[in-house]
Coordinates of C-alpha atoms and ligand atoms in Angstrom, one line a residue:
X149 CA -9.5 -15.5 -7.9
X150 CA -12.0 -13.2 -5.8
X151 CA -10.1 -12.4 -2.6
X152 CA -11.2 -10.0 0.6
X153 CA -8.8 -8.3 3.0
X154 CA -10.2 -9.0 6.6
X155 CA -8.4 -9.2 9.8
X156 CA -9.2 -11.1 12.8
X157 CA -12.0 -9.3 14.5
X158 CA -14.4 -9.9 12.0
X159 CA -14.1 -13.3 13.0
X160 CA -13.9 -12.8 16.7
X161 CA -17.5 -10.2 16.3
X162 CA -19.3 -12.3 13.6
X163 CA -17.9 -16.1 14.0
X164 CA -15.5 -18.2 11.8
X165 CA -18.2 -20.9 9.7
X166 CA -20.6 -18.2 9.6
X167 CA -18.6 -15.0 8.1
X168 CA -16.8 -17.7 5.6
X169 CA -20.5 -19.1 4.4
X170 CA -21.3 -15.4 4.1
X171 CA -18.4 -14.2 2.0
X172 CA -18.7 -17.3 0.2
X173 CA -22.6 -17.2 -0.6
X174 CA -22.6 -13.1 -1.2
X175 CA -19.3 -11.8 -2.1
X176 CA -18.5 -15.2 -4.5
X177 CA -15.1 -15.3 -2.6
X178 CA -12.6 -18.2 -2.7
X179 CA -9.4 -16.4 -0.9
X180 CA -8.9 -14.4 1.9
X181 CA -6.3 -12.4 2.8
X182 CA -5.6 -12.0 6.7
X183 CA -4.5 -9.2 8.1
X184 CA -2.0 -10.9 9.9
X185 CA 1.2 -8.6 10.4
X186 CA -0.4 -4.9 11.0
X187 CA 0.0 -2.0 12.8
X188 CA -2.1 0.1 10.3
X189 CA -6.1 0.4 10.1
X190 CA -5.8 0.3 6.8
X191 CA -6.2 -3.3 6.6
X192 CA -7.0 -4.0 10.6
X193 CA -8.9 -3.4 13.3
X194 CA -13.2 -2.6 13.0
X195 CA -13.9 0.7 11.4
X196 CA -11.6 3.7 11.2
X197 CA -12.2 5.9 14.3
X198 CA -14.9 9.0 12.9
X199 CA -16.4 6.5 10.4
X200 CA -19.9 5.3 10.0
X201 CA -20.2 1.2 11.0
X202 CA -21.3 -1.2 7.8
X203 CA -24.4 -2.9 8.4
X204 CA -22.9 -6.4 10.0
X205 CA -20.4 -7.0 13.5
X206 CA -20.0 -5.5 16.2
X207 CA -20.7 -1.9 15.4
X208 CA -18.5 -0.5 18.7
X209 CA -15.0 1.6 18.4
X210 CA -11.8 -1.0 19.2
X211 CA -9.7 1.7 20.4
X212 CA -9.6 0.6 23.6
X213 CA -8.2 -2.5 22.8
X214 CA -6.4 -2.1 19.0
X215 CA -2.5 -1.9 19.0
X216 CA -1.5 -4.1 16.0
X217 CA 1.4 -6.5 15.1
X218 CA 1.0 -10.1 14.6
X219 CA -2.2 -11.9 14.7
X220 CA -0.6 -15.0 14.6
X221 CA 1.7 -17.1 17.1
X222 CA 5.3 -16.1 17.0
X223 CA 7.6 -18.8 17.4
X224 CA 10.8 -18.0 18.4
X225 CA 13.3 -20.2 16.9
X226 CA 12.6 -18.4 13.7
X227 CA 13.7 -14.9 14.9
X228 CA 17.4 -16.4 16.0
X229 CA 19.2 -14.5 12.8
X230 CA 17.9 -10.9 13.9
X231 CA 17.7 -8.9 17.2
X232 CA 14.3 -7.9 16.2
X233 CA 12.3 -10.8 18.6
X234 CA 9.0 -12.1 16.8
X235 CA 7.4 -12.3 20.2
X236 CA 7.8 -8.8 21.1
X237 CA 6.2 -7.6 17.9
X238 CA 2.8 -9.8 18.9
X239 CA -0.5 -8.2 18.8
X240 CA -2.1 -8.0 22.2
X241 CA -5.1 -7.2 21.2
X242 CA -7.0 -10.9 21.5
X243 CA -4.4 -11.8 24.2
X244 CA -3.4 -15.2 23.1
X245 CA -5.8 -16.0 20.6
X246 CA -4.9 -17.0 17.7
X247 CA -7.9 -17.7 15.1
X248 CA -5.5 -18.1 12.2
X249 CA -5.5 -22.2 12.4
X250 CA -9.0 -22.7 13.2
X251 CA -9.6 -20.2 9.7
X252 CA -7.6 -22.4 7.8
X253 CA -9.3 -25.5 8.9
X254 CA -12.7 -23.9 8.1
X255 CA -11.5 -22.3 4.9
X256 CA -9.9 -25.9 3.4
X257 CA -13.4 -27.0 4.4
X258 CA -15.2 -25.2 1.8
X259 CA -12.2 -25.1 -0.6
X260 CA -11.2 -21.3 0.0
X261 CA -7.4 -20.5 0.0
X262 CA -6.0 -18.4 2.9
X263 CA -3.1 -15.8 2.3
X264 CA -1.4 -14.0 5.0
X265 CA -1.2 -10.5 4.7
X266 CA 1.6 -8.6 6.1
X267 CA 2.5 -4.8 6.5
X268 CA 5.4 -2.5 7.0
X269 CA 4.4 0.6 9.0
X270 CA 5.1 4.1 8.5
X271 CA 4.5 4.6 11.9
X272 CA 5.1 2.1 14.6
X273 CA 3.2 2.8 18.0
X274 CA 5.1 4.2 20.5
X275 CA 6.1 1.1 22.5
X276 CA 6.9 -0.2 19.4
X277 CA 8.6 2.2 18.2
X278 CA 10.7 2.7 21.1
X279 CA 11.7 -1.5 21.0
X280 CA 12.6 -0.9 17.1
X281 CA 14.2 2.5 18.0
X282 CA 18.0 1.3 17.0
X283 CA 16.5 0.1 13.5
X284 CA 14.4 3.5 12.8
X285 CA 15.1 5.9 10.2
X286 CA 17.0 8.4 10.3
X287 CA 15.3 12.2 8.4
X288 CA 17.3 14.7 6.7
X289 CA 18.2 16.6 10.3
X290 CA 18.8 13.5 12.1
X291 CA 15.9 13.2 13.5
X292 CA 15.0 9.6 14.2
X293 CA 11.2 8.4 13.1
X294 CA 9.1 5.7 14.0
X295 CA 9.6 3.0 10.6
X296 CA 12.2 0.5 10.1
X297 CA 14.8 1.4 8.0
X298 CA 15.3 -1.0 5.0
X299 CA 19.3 -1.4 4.9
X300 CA 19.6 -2.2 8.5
X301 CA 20.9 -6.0 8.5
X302 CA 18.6 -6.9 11.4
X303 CA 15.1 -5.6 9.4
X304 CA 15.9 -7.0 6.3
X305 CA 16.5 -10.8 8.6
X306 CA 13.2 -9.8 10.7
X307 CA 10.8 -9.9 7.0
X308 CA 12.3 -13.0 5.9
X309 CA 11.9 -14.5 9.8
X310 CA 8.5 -13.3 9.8
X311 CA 7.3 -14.8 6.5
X312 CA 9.8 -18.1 7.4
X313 CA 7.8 -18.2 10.3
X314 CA 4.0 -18.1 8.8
X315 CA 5.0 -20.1 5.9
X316 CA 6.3 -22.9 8.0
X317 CA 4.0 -23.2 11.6
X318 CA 0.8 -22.9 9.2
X319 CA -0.6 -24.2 6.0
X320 CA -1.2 -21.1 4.0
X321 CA -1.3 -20.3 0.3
X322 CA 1.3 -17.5 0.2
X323 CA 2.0 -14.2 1.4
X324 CA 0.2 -10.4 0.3
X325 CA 3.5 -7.9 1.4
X326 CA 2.6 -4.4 1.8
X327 CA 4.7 -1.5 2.1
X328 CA 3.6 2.0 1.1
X329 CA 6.2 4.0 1.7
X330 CA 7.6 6.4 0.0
X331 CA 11.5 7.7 -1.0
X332 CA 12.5 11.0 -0.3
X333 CA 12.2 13.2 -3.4
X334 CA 8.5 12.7 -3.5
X335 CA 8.2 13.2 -0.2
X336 CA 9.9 16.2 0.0
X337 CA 7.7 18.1 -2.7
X338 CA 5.0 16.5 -1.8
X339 CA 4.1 14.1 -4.5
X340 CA 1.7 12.3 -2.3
X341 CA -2.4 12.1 -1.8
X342 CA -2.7 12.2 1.9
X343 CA 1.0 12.3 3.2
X344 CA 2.0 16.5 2.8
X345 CA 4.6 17.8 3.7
X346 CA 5.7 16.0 6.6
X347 CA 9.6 16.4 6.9
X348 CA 10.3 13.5 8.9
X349 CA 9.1 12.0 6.0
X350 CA 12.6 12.7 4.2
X351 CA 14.3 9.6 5.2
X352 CA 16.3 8.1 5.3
X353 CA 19.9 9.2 6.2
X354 CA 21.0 6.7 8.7
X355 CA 24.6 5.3 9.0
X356 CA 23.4 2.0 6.7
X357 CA 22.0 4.7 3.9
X358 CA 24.9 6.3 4.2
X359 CA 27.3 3.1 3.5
X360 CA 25.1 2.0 0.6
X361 CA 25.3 5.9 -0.7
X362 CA 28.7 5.2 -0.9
X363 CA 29.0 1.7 -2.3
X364 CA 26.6 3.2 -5.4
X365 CA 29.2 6.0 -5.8
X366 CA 26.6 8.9 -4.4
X367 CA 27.9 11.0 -2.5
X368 CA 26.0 11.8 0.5
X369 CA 27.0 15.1 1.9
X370 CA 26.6 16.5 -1.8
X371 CA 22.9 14.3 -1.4
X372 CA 21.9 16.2 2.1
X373 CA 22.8 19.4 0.3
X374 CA 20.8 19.1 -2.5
X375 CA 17.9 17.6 0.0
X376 CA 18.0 20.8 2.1
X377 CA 17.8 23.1 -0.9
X378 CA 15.4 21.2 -2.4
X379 CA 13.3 21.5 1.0
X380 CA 13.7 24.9 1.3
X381 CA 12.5 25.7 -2.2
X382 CA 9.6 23.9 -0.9
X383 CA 9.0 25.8 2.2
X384 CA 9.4 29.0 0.1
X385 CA 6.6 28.1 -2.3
X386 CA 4.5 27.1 0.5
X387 CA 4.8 30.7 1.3
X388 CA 3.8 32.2 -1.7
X389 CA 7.6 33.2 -2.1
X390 CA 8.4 32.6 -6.2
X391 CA 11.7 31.7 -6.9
X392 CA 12.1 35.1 -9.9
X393 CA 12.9 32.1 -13.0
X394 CA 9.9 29.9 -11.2
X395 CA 8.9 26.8 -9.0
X396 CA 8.8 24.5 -11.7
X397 CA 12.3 25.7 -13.2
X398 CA 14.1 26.4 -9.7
X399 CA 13.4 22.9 -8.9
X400 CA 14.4 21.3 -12.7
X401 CA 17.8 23.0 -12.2
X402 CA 18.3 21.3 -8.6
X403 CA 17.5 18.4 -10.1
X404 CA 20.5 19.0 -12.6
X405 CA 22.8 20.8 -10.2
X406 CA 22.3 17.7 -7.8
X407 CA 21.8 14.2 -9.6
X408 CA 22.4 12.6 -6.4
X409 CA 18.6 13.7 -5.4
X410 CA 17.7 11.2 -7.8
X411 CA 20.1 8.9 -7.4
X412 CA 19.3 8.9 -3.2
X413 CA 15.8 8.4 -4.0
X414 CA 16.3 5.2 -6.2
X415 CA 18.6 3.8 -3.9
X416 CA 15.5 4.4 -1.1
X417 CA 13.4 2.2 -3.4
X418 CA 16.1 -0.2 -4.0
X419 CA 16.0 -0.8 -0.2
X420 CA 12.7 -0.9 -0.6
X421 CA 12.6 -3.7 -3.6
X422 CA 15.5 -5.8 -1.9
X423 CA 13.1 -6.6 0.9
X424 CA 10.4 -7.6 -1.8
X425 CA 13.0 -9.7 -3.3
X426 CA 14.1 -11.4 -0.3
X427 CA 10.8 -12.1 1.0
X428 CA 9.8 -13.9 -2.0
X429 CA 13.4 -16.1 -2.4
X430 CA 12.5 -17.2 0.9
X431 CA 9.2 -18.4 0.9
X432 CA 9.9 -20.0 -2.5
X433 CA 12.7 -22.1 -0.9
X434 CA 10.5 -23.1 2.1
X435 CA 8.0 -24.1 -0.9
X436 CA 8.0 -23.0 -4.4
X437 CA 4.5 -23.7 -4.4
X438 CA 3.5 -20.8 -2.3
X439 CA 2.1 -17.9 -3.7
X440 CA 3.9 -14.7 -2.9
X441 CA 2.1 -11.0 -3.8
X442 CA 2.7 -7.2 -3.7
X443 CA 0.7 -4.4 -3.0
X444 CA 0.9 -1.6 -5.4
X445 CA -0.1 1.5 -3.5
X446 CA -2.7 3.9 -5.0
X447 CA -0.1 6.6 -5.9
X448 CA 1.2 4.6 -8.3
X449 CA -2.0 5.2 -11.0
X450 CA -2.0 9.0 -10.6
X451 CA 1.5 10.3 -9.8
X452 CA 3.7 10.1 -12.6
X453 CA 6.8 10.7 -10.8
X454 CA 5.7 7.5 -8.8
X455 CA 4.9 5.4 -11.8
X456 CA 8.4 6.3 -13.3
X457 CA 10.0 4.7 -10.5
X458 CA 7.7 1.3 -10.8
X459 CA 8.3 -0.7 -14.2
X460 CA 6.0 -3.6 -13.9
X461 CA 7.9 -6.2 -15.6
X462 CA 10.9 -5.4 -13.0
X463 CA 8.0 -6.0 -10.3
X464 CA 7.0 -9.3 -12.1
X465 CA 10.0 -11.0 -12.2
X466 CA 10.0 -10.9 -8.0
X467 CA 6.4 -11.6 -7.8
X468 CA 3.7 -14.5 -8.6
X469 CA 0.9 -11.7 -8.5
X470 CA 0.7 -7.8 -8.0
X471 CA -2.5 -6.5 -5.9
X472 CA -2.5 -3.6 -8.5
X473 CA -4.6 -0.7 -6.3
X474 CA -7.8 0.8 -8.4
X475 CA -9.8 2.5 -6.1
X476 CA -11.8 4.1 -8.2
X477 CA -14.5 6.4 -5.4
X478 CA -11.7 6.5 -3.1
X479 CA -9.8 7.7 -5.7
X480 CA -11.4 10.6 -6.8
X481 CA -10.3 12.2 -3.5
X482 CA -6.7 10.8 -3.7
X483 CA -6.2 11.8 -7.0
X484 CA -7.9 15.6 -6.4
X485 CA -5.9 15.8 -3.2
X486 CA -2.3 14.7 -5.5
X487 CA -2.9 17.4 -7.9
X488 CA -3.4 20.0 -5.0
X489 CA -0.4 18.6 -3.3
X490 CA 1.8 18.9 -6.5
X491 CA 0.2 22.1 -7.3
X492 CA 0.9 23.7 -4.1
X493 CA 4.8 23.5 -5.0
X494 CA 6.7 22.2 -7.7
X495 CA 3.9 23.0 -10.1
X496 CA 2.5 26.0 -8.2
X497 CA 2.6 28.2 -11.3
X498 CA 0.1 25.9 -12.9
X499 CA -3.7 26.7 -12.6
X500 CA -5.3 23.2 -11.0
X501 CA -7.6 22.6 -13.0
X502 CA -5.0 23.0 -15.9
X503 CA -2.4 20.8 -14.2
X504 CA -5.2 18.1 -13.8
X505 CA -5.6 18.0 -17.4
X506 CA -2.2 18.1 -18.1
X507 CA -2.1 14.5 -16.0
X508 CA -4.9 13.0 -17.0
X509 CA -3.1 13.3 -20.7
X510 CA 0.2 12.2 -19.0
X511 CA -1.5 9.0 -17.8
X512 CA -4.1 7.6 -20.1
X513 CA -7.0 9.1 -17.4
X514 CA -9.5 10.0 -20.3
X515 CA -12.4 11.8 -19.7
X516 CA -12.9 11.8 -15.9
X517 CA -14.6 14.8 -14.3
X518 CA -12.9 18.0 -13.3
X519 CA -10.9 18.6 -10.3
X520 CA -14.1 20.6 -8.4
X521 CA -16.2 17.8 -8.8
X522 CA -13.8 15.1 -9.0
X523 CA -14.1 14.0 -4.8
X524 CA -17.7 13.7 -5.1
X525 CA -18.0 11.9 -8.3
X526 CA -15.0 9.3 -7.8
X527 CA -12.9 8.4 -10.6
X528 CA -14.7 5.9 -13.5
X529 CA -15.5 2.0 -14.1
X530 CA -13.3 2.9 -16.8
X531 CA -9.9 3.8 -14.7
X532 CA -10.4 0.5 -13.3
X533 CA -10.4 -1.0 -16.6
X534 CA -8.0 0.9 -18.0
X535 CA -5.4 0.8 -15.1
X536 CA -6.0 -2.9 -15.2
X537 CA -4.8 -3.2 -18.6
X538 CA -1.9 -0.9 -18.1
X539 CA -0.7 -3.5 -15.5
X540 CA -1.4 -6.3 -17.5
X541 CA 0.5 -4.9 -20.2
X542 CA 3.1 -3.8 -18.2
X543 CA 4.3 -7.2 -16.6
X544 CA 4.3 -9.4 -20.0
X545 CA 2.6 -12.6 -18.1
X546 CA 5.3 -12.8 -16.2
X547 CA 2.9 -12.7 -12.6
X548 CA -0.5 -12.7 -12.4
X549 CA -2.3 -9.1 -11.7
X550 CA -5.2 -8.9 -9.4
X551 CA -7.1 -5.5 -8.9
X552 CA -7.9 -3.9 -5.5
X553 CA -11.6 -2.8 -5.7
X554 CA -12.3 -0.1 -3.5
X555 CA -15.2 -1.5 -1.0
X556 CA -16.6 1.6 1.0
X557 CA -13.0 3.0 2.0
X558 CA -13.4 5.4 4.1
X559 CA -13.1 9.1 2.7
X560 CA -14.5 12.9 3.2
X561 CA -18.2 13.3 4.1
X562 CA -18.4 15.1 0.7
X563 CA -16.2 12.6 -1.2
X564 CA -17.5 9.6 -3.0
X565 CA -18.7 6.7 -0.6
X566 CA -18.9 3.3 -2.9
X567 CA -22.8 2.5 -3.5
X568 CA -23.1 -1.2 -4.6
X569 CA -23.7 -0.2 -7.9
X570 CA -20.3 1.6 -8.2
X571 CA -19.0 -1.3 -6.8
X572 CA -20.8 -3.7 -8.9
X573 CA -19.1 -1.3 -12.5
X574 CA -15.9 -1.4 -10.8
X575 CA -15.6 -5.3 -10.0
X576 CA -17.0 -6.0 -13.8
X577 CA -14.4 -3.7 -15.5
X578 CA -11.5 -5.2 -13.4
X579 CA -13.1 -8.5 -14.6
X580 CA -13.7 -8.0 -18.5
X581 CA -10.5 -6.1 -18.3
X582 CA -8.8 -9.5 -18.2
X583 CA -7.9 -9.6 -14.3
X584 CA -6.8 -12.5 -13.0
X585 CA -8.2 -11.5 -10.1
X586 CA -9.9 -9.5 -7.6
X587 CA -9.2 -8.6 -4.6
X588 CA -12.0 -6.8 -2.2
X589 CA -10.3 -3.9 -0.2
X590 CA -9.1 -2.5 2.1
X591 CA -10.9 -4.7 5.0
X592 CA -14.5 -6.4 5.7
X593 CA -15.0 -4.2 8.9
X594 CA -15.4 -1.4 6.3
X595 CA -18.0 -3.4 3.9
X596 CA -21.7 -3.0 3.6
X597 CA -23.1 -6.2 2.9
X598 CA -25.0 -4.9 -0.6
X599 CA -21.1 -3.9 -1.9
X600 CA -20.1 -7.8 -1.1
X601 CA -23.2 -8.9 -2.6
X602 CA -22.9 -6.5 -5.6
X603 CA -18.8 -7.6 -6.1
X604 CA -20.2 -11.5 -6.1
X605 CA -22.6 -10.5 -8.3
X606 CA -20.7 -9.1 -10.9
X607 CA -17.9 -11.6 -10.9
X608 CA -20.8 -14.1 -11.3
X609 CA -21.9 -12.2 -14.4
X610 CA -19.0 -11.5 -16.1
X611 CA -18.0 -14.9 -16.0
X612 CA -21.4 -15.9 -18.0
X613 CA -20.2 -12.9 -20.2
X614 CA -16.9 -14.2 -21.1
X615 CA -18.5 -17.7 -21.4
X616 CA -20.5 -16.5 -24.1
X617 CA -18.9 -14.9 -25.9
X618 CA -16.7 -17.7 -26.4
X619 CA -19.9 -19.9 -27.8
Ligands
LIG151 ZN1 18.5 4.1 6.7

């Protein structure tokens, strides 16, 4: 399986036959997956705002025309179970146009399978926002944000309508879900690699939380308690002010005075994993022969707080296929810019380059280059391979694993861009790793041509590998 993540305006800028004759020829590709539910760049819309065009489409900003939502038709007998209305959640950005059907067509043609790919938002837009404002989340002061809470009855309906709804008005292969938010214990000392310390990022503590807090025996006034002190030990070491027994033990023994921090954040994540579950029950009963996928977000290779709270085989069992993230350029930013996050609080005693050491031993990372350097030289071939493997091993053959290869994602001027070479390594480790898949990320607008060429490339080759080495 060699997938790309594209969204509709690379077929509205470079034409439907001609961009799938193009991935097909160059980039060896036999799946796509289209952006179909977004509000996020990350996987719609031309280049990120700031960012250098590739060498193909239209190279002109969209912001004056991208908003996000769904690509596709909504039809509205699907949405009857939830308040949520499919139609007001359609993207306006092609008005009505919707290339999905005419993709399909021209993909079948030339035998390439079509998935739709849709994501949950941290932030909604502000009209958005404001139509979804009953179903938002609620942060640790009350404060309401801009995503959708995952207990609220009506969300939970509005996923399943959604994928009902794509799964039954078109013929598609399956379903990529994507969903990278985070519970609030990481977020609150700032496990993350881009998000800081945002603290209307400690969500959620809504009236639906608050009812399954209490159905899972946690109580959650004892849980807000232990939140705030746990935030303000946070704000204090962002201050330089050290707690007189230290960060790293002040914050160990609210972690003992207050198991219900832990015990709120899994229940965030069980929200989270109920959805996952529900999306793929439904689209198996519509047919089991769709195939229904995950995104595992990038956090989940470097933070080991994160990967303690995703066991793979758990993740199989709901899933025909994980999109296991292994950016490996992108990465060495993301994974410099976690360690300086972590570093900056609960691990603030810790000299960086010491604590980066200390995680690379923690997960598997081997010999990959110091902190310092570590944005400009991107992570190694060999984290791709290796985090491969770790997946593979991890979900027993119970679902298939396919690896995101990072394809010119957009980072720092001084951080590592992907030359086609790096993305030629990449592709072949994922590959002789034993993928069963790739999948080209995080969208074609984003590509140079050379990197497609270089990712076809080396899926060609390491198939003639593997073929002889079998003769
Ligand atoms: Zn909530």
């Amino acid at each position: 399986m060699v997938g790309i993540q594209l969204h509709q305006v690379s077929f509205t800028d470079e034409g439907v036959d001609k961009l799938l004759d193009l991935l097909q020829e160059k980039g060896a590709v036999n799946t796509i997956f289209f952006s179909t539910f977004s509000y996020d760049r990350g996987i719609a819309g031309r280049q990120m705002p700031g960012h250098t065009f590739p060498d193909h489409g239209i190279r002109e900003s969209d912001e004056s025309f991208f908003h996000g939502g769904n690509y596709a038709t909504p039809h509205a007998q699907f949405y009857q179970k939830t308040a949520i209305k499919g139609e007001k959640l359609r993207a306006p950005d092609f008005g009505k146009l919707d290339l999905l059907p005419e993709v399909l067509t021209a993909a079948k043609k030339r035998g390439i399978k079509v998935f739709c790919s849709v994501l949950d938002s941290f932030d909604y837009p502000d009209d958005i926002a404001s139509y979804l404002n009953e179903y938002a989340e609620v942060d640790l002061w009350g404060k309401k944000g801009k995503a959708m809470c995952f207990y609220k009855p009506d969300v939970r309906v509005f996923w399943t309508s959604l994928v009902t709804d794509l799964c039954s008005s078109y013929d598609i292969d399956g379903i990529l879900f994507f969903n990278e938010r985070n519970g609030p214990l990481t977020n609150t000392i700032g496990a993350n690699f881009d998000v800081g310390f945002d603290p209307s990022r400690i969500t959620c503590f809504c009236d639906d939380h608050k009812r399954e807090a209490t159905k899972a025996g946690i109580d959650f006034e004892r849980t807000k308690e232990g939140y705030r002190k746990l935030d303000q030990l946070v704000t204090a070491a962002l201050k330089d002010k050290r707690p007189s027994d230290g960060y790293y033990v002040e914050f160990t023994r609210l972690l003992l005075a207050y198991p219900e921090i832990t015990a709120y954040h899994q229940l965030f994540d069980r929200g989270k994993h109920q959805i996952l579950e529900e999306i793929y029950a439904t689209v198996k009963s519509l047919n089991k022969n769709l195939q229904v996928g995950f995104h595992i977000e990038h956090e989940n290779s470097f933070n080991p707080f994160f990967r303690a709270t995703r066991d793979y085989e758990d993740l199989a069992k709901k899933a025909d296929f994980l999109k296991v993230v292994a950016y490996n350029n992108a990465g060495g930013e993301r994974y410099a810019g976690f360690i300086r996050s972590i570093g900056s609080t609960l691990f603030r005693d810790v000299p960086l380059e010491e604590l980066m050491r200390f995680n690379n031993h923690l997960l598997n990372y081997g010999a990959e280059p110091r902190l310092e350097a570590l944005p400009k030289a991107g992570l190694s071939p060999d984290y791709v391979y290796r985090e491969t493997q770790r997946a593979l091993a991890g979900v027993k053959g119970k679902c298939k694993i396919y690896t995101g290869i990072d394809m010119n994602i957009p980072i720092d001027k001084n951080s590592r861009f992907a030359s086609a070479d790096d993305t030629y390594a990449a592709t072949r480790a994922a590959v002789l790793a034993g993928a069963e898949g790739v999948i080209l990320s995080r969208k074609y607008s984003e590509m140079m041509l050379a990197n497609l060429e270089a990712a076809g490339r080396a899926v060609r080759d390491a198939a003639d590998t593997k073929v002889r080495s079998l003769q």
